[in-house]
Short mmCIF file of C-alpha atoms and ligand atoms in Angstrom, two decimals:
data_model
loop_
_atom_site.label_atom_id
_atom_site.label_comp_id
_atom_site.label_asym_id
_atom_site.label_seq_id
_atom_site.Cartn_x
_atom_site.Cartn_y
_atom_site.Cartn_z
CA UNK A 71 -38.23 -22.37 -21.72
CA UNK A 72 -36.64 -24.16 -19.04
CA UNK A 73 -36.59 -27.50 -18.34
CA UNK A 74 -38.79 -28.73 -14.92
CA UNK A 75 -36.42 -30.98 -14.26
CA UNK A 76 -33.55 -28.27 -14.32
CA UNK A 77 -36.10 -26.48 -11.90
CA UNK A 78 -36.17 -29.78 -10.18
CA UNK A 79 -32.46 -30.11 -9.78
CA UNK A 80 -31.72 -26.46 -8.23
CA UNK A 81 -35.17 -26.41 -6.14
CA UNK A 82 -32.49 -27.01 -3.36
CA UNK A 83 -30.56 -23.70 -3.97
CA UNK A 84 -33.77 -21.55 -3.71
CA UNK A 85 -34.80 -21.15 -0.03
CA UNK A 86 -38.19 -20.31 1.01
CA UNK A 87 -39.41 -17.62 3.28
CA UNK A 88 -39.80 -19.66 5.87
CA UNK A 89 -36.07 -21.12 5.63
CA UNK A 90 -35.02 -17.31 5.23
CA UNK A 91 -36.36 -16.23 8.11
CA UNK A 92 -35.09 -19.14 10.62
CA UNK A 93 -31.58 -18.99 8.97
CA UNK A 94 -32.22 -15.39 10.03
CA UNK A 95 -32.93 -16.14 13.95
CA UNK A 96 -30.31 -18.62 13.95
CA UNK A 97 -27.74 -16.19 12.61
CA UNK A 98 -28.83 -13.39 15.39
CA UNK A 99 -28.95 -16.00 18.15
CA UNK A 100 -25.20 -16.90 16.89
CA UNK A 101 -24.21 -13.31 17.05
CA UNK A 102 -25.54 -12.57 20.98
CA UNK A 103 -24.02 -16.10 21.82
CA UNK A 104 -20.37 -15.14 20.35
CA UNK A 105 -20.82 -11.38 22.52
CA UNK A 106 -21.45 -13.25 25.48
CA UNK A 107 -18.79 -13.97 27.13
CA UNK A 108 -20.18 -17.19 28.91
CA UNK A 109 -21.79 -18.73 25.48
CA UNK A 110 -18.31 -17.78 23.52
CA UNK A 111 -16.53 -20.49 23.60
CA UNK A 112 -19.52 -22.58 22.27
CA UNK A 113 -20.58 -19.85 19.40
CA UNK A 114 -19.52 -19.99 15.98
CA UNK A 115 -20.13 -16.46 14.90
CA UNK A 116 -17.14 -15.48 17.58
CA UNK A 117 -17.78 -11.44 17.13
CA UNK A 118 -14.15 -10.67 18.34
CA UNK A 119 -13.55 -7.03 19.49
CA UNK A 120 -11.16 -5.31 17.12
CA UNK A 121 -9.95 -2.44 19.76
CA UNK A 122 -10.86 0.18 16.35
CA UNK A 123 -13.26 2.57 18.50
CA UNK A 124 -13.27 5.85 16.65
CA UNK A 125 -14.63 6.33 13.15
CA UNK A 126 -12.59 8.30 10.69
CA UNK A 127 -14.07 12.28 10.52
CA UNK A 128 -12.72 12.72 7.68
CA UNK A 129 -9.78 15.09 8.45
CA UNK A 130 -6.77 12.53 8.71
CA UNK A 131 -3.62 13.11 7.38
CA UNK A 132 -0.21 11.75 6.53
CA UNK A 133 1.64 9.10 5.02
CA UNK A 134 0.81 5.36 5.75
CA UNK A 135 2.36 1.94 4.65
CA UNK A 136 -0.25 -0.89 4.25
CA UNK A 137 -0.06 -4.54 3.57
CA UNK A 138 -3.30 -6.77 2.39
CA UNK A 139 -2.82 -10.36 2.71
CA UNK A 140 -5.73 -12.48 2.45
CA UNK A 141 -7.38 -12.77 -0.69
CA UNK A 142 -6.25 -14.15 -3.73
CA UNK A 143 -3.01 -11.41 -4.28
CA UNK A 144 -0.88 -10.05 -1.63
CA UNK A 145 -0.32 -6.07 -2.12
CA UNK A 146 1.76 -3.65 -0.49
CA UNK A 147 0.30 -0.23 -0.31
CA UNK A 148 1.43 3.68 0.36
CA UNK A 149 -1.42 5.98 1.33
CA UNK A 150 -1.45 9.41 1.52
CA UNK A 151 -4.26 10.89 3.38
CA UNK A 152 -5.08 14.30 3.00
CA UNK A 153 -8.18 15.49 4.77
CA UNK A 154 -11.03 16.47 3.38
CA UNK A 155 -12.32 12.93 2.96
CA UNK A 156 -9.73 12.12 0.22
CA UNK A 157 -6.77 9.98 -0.18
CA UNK A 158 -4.69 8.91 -2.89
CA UNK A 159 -3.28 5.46 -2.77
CA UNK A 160 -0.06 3.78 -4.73
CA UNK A 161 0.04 -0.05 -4.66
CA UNK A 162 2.00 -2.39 -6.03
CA UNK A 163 0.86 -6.30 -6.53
CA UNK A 164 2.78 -9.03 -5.75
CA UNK A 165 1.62 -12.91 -6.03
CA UNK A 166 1.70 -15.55 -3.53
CA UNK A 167 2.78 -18.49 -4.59
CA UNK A 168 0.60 -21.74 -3.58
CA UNK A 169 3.54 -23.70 -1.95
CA UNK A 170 4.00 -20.12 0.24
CA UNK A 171 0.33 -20.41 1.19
CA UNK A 172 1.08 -24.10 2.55
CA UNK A 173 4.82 -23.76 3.42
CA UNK A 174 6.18 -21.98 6.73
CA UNK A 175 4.81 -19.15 8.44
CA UNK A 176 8.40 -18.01 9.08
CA UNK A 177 8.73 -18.49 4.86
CA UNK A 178 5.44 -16.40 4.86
CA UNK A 179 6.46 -13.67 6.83
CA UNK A 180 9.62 -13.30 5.27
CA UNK A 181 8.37 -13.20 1.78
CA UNK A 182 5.80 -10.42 2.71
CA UNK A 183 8.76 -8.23 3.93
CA UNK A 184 10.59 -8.51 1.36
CA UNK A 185 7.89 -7.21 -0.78
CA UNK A 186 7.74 -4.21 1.22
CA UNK A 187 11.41 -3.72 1.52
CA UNK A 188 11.49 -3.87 -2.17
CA UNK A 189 8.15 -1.43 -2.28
CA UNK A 190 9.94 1.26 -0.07
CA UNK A 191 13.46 1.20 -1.95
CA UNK A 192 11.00 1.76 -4.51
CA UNK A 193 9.28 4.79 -3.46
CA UNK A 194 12.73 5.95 -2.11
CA UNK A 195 11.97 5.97 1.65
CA UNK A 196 14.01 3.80 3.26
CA UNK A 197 14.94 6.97 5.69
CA UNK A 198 11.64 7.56 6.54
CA UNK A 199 9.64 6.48 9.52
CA UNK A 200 6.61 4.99 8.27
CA UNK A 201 3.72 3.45 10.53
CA UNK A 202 2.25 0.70 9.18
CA UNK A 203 -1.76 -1.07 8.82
CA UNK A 204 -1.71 -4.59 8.41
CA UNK A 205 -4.69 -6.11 6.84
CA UNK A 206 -4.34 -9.76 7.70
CA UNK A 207 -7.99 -11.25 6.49
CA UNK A 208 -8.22 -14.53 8.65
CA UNK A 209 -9.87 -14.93 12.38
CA UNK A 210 -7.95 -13.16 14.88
CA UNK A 211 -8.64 -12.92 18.74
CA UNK A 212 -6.90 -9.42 19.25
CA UNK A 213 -5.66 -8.21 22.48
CA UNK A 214 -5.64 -4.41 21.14
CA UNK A 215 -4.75 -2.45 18.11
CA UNK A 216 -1.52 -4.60 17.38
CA UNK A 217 -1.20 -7.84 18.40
CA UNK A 218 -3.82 -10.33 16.67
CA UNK A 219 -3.43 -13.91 17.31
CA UNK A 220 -4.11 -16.21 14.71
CA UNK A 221 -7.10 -18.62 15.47
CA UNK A 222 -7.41 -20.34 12.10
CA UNK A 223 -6.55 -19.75 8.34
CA UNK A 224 -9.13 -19.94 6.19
CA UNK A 225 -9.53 -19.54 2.07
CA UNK A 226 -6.72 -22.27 1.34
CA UNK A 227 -3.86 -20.76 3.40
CA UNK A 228 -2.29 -23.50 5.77
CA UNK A 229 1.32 -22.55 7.10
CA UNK A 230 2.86 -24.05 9.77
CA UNK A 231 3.70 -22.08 13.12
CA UNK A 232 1.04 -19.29 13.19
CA UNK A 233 -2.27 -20.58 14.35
CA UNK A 234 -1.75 -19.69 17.99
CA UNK A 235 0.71 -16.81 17.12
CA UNK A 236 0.33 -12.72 17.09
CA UNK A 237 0.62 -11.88 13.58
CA UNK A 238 1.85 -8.42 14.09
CA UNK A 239 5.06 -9.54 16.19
CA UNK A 240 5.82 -12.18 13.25
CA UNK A 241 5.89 -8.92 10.93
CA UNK A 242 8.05 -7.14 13.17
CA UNK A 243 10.59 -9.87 13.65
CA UNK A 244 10.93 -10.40 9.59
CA UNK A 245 11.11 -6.73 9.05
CA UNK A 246 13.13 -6.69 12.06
CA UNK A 247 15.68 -9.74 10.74
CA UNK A 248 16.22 -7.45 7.03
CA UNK A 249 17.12 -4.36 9.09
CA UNK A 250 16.62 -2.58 6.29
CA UNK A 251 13.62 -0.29 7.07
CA UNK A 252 12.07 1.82 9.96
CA UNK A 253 8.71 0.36 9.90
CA UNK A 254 6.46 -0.04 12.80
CA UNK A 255 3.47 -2.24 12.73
CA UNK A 256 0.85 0.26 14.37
CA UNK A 257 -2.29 -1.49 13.68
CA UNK A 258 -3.38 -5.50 12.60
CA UNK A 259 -7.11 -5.16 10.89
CA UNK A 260 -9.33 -7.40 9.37
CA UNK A 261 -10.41 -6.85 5.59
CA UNK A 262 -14.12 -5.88 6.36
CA UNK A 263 -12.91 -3.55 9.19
CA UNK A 264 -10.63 -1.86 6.44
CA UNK A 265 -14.16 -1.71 3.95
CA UNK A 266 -16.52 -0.21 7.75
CA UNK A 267 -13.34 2.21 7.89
CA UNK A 268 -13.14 3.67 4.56
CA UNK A 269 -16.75 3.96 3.79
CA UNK A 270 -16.73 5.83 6.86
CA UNK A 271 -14.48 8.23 5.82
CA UNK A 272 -16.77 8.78 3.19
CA UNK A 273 -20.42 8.43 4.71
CA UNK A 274 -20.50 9.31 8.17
CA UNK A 275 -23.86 6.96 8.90
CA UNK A 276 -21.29 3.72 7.70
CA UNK A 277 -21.71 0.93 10.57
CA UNK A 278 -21.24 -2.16 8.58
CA UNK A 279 -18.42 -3.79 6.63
CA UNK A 280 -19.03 -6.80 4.34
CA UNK A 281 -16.61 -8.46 2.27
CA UNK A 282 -17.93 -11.11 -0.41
CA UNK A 283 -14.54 -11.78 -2.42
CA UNK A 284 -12.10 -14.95 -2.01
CA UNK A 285 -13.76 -15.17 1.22
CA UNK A 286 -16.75 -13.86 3.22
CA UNK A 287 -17.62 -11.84 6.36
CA UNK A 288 -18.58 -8.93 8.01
CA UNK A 289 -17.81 -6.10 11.01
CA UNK A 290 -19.87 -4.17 12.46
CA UNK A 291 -20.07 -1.35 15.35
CA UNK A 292 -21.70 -2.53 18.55
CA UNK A 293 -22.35 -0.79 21.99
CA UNK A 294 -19.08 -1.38 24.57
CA UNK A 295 -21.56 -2.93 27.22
CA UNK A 296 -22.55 -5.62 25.15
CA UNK A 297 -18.90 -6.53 24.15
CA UNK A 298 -17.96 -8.90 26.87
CA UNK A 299 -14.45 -9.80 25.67
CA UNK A 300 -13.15 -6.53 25.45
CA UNK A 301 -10.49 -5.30 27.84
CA UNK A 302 -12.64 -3.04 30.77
CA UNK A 303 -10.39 -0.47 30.20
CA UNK A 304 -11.37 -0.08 26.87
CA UNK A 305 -15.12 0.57 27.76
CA UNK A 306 -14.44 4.03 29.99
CA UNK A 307 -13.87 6.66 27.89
CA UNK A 308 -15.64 5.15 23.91
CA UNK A 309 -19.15 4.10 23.58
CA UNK A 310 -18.94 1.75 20.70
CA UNK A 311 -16.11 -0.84 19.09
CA UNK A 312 -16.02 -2.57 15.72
CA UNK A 313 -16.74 -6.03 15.82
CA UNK A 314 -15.30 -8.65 13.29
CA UNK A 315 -18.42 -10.81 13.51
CA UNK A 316 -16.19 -13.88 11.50
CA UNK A 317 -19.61 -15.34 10.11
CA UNK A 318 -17.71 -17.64 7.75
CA UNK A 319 -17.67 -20.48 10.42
CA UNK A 320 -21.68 -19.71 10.85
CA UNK A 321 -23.19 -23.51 10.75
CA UNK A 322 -20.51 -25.19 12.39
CA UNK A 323 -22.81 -25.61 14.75
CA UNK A 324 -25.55 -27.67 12.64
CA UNK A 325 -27.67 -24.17 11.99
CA UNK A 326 -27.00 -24.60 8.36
CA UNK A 327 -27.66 -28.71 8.23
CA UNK A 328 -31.42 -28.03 6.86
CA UNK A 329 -29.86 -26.03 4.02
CA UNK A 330 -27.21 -27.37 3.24
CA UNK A 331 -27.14 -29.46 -0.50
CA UNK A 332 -25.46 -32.46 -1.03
CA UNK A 333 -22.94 -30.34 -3.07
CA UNK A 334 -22.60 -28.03 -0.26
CA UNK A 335 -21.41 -31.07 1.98
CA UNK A 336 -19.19 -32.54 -1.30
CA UNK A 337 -17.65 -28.91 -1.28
CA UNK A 338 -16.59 -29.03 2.36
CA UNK A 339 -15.32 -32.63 2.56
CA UNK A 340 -12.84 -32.01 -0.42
CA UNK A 341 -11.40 -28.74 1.51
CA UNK A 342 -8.25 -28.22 3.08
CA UNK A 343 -10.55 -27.39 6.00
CA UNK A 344 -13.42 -29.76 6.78
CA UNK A 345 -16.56 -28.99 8.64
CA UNK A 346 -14.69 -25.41 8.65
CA UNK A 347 -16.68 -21.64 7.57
CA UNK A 348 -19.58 -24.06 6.55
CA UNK A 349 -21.34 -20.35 6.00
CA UNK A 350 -17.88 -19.25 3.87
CA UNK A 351 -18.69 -22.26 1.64
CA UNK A 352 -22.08 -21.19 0.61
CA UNK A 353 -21.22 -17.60 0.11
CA UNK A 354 -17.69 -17.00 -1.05
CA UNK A 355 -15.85 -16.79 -4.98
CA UNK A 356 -13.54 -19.29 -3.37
CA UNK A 357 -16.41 -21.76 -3.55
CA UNK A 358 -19.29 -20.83 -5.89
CA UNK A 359 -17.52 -22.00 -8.88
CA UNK A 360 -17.13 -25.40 -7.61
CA UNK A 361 -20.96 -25.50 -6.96
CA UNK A 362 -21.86 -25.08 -9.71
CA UNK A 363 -19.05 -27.17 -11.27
CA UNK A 364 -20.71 -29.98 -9.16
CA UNK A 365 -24.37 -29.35 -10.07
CA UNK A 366 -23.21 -28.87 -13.38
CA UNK A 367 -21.57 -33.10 -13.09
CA UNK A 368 -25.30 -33.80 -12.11
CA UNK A 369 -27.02 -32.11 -14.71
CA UNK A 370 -24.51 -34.06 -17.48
CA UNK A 371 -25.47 -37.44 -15.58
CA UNK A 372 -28.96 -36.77 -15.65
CA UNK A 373 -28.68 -35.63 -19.40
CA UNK A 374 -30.09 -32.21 -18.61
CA UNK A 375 -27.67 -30.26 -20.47
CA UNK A 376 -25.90 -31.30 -24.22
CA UNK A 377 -28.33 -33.52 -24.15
CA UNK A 378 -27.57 -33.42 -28.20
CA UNK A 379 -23.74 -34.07 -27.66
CA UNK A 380 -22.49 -37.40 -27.33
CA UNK A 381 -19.47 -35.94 -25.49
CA UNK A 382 -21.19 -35.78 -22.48
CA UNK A 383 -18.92 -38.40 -20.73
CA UNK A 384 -15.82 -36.07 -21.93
CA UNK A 385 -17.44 -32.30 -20.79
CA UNK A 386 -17.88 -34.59 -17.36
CA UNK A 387 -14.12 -35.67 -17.17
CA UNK A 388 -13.10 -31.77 -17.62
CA UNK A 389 -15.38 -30.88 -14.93
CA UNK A 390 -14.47 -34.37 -12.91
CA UNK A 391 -10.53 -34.00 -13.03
CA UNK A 392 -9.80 -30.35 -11.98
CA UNK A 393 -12.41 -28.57 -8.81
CA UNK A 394 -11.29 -25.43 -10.18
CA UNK A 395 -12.02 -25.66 -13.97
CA UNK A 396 -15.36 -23.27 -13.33
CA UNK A 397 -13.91 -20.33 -12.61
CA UNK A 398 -16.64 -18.45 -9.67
CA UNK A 399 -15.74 -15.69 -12.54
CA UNK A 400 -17.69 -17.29 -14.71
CA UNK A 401 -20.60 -16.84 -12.77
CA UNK A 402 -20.52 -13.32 -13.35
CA UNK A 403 -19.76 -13.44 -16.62
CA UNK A 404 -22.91 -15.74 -17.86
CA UNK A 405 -25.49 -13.97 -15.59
CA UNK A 406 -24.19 -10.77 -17.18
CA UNK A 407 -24.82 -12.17 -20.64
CA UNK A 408 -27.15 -11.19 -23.49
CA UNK A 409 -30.43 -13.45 -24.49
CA UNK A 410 -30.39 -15.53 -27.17
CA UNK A 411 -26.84 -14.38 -28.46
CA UNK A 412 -25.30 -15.83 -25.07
CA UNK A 413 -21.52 -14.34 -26.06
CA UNK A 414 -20.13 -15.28 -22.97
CA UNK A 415 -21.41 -18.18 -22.22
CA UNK A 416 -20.65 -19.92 -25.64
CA UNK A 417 -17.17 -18.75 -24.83
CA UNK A 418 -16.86 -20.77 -22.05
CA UNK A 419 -18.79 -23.80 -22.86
CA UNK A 420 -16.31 -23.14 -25.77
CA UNK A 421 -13.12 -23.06 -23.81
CA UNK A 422 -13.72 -25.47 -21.32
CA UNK A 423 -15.29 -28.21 -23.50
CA UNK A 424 -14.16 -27.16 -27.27
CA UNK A 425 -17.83 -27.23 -27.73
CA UNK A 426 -18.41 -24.77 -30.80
CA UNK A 427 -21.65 -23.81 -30.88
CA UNK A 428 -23.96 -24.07 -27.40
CA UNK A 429 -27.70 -24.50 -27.63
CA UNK A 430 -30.08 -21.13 -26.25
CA UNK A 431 -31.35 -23.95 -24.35
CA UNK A 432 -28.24 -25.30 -23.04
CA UNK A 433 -27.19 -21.48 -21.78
CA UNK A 434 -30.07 -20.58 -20.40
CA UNK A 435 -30.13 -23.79 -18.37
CA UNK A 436 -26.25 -23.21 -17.57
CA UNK A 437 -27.26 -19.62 -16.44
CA UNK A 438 -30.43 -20.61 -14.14
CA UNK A 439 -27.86 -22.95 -12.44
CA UNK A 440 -25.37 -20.19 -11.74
CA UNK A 441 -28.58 -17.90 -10.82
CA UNK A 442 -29.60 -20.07 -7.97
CA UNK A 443 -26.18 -20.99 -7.15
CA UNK A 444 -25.33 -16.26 -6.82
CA UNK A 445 -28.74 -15.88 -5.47
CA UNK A 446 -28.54 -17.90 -2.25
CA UNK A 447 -25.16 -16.75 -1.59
CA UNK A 448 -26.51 -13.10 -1.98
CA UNK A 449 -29.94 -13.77 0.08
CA UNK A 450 -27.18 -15.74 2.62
CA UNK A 451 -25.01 -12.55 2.79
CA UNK A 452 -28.20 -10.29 3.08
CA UNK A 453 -29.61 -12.52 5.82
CA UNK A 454 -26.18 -11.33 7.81
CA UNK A 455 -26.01 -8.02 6.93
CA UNK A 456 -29.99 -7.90 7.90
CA UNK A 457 -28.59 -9.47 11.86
CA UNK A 458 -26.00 -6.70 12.22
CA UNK A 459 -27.78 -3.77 10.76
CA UNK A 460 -30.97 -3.99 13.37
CA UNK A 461 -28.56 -4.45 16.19
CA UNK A 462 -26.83 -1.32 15.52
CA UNK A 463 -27.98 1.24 17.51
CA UNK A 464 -28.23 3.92 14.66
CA UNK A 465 -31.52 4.41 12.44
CA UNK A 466 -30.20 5.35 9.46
CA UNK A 467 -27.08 2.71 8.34
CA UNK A 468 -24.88 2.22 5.43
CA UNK A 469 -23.37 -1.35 4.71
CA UNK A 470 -19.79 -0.71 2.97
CA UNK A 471 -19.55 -3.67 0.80
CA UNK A 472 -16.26 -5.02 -1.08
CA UNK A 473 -15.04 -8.03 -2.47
CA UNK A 474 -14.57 -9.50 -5.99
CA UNK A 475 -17.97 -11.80 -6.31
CA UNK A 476 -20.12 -8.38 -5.03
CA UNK A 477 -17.94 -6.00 -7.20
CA UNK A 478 -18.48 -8.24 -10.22
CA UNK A 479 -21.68 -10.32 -10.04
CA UNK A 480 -24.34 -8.14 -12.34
CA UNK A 481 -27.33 -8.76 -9.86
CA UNK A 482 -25.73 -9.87 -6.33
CA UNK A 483 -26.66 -5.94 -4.85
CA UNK A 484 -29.88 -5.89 -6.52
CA UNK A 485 -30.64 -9.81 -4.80
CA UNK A 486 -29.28 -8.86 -1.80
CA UNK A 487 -31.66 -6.08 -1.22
CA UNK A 488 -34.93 -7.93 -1.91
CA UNK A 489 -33.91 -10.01 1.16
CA UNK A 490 -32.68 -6.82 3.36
CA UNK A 491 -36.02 -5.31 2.39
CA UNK A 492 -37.62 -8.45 3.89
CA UNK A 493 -35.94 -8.79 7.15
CA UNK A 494 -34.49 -4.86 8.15
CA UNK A 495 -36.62 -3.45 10.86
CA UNK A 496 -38.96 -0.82 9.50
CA UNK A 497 -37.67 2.08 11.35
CA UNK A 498 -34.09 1.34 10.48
CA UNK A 499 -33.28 3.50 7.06
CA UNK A 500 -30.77 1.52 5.26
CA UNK A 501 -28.78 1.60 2.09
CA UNK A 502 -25.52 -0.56 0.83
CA UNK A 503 -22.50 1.54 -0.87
CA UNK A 504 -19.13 0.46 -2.75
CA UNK A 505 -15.83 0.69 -0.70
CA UNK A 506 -12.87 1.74 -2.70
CA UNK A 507 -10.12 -0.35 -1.18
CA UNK A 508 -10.87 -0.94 2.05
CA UNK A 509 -7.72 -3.43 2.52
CA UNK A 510 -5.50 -0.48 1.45
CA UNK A 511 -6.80 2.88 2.49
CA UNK A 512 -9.17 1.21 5.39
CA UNK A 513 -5.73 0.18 6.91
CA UNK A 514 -4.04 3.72 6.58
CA UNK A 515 -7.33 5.17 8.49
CA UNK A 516 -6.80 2.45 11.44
CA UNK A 517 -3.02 3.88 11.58
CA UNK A 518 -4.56 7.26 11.51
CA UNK A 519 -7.03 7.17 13.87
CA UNK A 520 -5.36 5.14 16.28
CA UNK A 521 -2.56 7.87 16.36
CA UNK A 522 -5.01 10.59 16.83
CA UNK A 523 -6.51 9.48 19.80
CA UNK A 524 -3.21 8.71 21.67
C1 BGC B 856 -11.77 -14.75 6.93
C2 BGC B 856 -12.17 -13.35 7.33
C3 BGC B 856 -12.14 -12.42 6.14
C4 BGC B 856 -12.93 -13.00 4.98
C5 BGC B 856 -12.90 -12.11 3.75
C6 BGC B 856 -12.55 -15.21 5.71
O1 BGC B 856 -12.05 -16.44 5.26
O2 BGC B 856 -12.00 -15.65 7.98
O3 BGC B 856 -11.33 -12.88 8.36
O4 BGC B 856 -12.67 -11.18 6.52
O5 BGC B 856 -12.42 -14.27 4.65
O6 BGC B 856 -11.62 -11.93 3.27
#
């Protein structure tokens, strides 16, 4: 049985209907504010074009590079599409080191084509001409299909001399300063444009992409007339665009305030970006472990947990000296666990406090705090995904999801549809599938595409 005080302590993680639903209105009114071009400026849900009008069909072929920078590992991909819906995809991972994520962009973009240099010697095609998707997951305003300037980095990333910047010429120039490969940057995508794009390629009725990894956001395809920022001549001949809604920074504006917990604001201040994807903070893997590494530091100073050990002043100087001790892994791991043996969980009570044997009770309250801490990230996420499905203009919709905390978590799908039940229009028929690497073969689809309709 649980403890009412543990109840007590997470009440604040469990949002009522009533908070549901206005989070809800706030997040729509967000979305029509970042369309508009007169409200832009002001919104924080920005909705920025992505110049990606046509939807794969299915039949695209050839040979593309892609690159997938954004999330925790950097990968270089080659993707071989060959109609018939199917693609086969060799990758290679490479790792970013932290100083790289905080040192130059120049030092960035250098290090990324080197990668690639080293993938095509590789794959011995350093003759060939190969067009290249580049999934670069931060906020972009793009211009068209290309050029993507940089309006913020986001999920610890901070190097100097690219906020501002178009992301595809930096490419170029690096590639362009080894000399050592005919590459051409055809395409700059975000990561949940990559998931909308290969789901597509799969299920037709695809109009959403959601990623819930590192970070956390979602695209989705809207009318042309109600896209103010993009280019006129881009509304003549296509009826529709993808739109990288960029609902991380949701709440910058204060629509989050009445949600937000004390840990929520303790998780922000401590960032490398303060008062920053407020929304992001709530919802991504980059974050939820340090949530619940927090509530966890209250529940040890209000003796609701080892409340048998005297070691509780030494489990709270593991959690106090490192933000990243609680793996958002973790999470996953203990909600996925079996009642009363609780494998996993002793194992890491075990290996982050040398604590042999955990209570039941001492799991169970351990796993109600990671519950609450997954389930309003997942009813946050739904509440989202609910906006941009009933403004599509389809009935029947498919939300491509990705992402490591979706992938992973045992019951994030299963909480994000009680709220999508809740708040998707009734005539709207709605279901969420899997992508299978959007980053990589999303990217390849963009190149493809985009090459088609020329
Ligand atoms: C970025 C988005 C990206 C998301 C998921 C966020 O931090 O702002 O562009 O789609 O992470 O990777």
């Amino acid at each position: 049985m649980l403890d009412a005080e543990v109840r007590e302590l997470m009440q604040p993680f469990v949002l009522s209907d009533y908070q549901v639903q206005e989070v809800y209105s706030r997040f729509c009114l967000e979305v029509a504010r970042g369309l508009k071009r007169s409200t832009h400026p002001q919104a924080n849900v920005k909705c920025f074009p992505t110049y990606v009008q046509d939807l794969p069909t299915g039949d695209e072929m050839g040979k593309y590079l892609a690159l997938d920078l954004g999330g925790t590992n950097f990968r270089v991909l080659l993707v071989s599409l060959k109609g018939h819906h199917d693609a086969t995809v060799d990758s290679q991972i490479y790792a970013v080191p932290k100083d790289l994520m905080v040192g130059s962009g120049v030092q960035l973009f250098d290090h990324i084509a080197g990668c690639l240099a080293k993938f095509v010697e590789k794959h011995d095609m350093k003759t060939a001409y190969l067009p290249l998707g580049f999934t670069f997951s931060f906020p972009c305003v793009q211009l068209g299909l290309k050029e993507g300037i940089l309006v913020r980095w986001t999920k610890g990333f901070d190097c100097a001399g690219v906020e501002g910047e178009d992301v595809g010429r930096m490419l170029h120039e690096a590639i362009q300063r080894r000399g050592d490969a005919d590459i051409a940057v055809v395409a700059i995508l975000n990561d949940t444009t990559g998931t909308l794009m290969s789901c597509a390629h799969r299920n037709a009725d695809c109009r959403v992409g959601v990623i819930v990894g590192t970070g956390c956001n979602a695209c989705y395809v809207e009318d042309v007339e109600n896209v103010d920022l993009l280019r006129a001549d881009f509304k003549k001949s296509k009826r529709s665009v993808i739109v990288n809604a960029e609902w991380g920074a949701f709440g910058e504006g204060g629509q989050l305030d009445f949600v937000r917990t004390e840990y929520d604001r303790e998780v922000d201040e401590k960032s490398i970006n303060r008062a920053e994807q407020l929304f992001e903070k709530m919802t991504a893997g980059m974050y939820l472990g340090n949530l619940v590494r927090l509530v966890l530091l209250r529940a040890l100073e209000r003796k609701l947990i080892f409340k048998q050990s005297s070691r509780r002043p030494e489990f709270a100087g593991v959690l106090q000296r490192n933000e990243e001790v609680f793996e958002t892994r973790y999470i996953s791991e203990i909600e996925d666990d079996s009642f009363p043996e609780f494998a996993s969980t002793r194992k890491i009570v075990k290996n982050l406090f040398g604590l042999e044997k955990a209570s039941v009770e001492d799991c169970q309250t351990l796993r109600y705090i990671c519950e609450c801490v997954a389930k309003r990230a997942a009813t946050l996420v739904a509440i989202g995904v609910s906006g941009l499905v009933n403004r599509t203009s389809n009935r029947r919709v498919i939300v491509g999801m990705d992402g490591s905390v979706y992938r992973y978590h045992p019951k994030f799908d299963a909480y994000m549809r009680q709220t999508l039940q809740k708040l998707v229009k009734a005539d709207k028929e709605w279901d969420i599938m899997l992508s299978e690497d959007g980053s990589g073969r999303g990217a390849a689809l963009v190149a493809a595409v985009a090459s088609k309709s020329k």
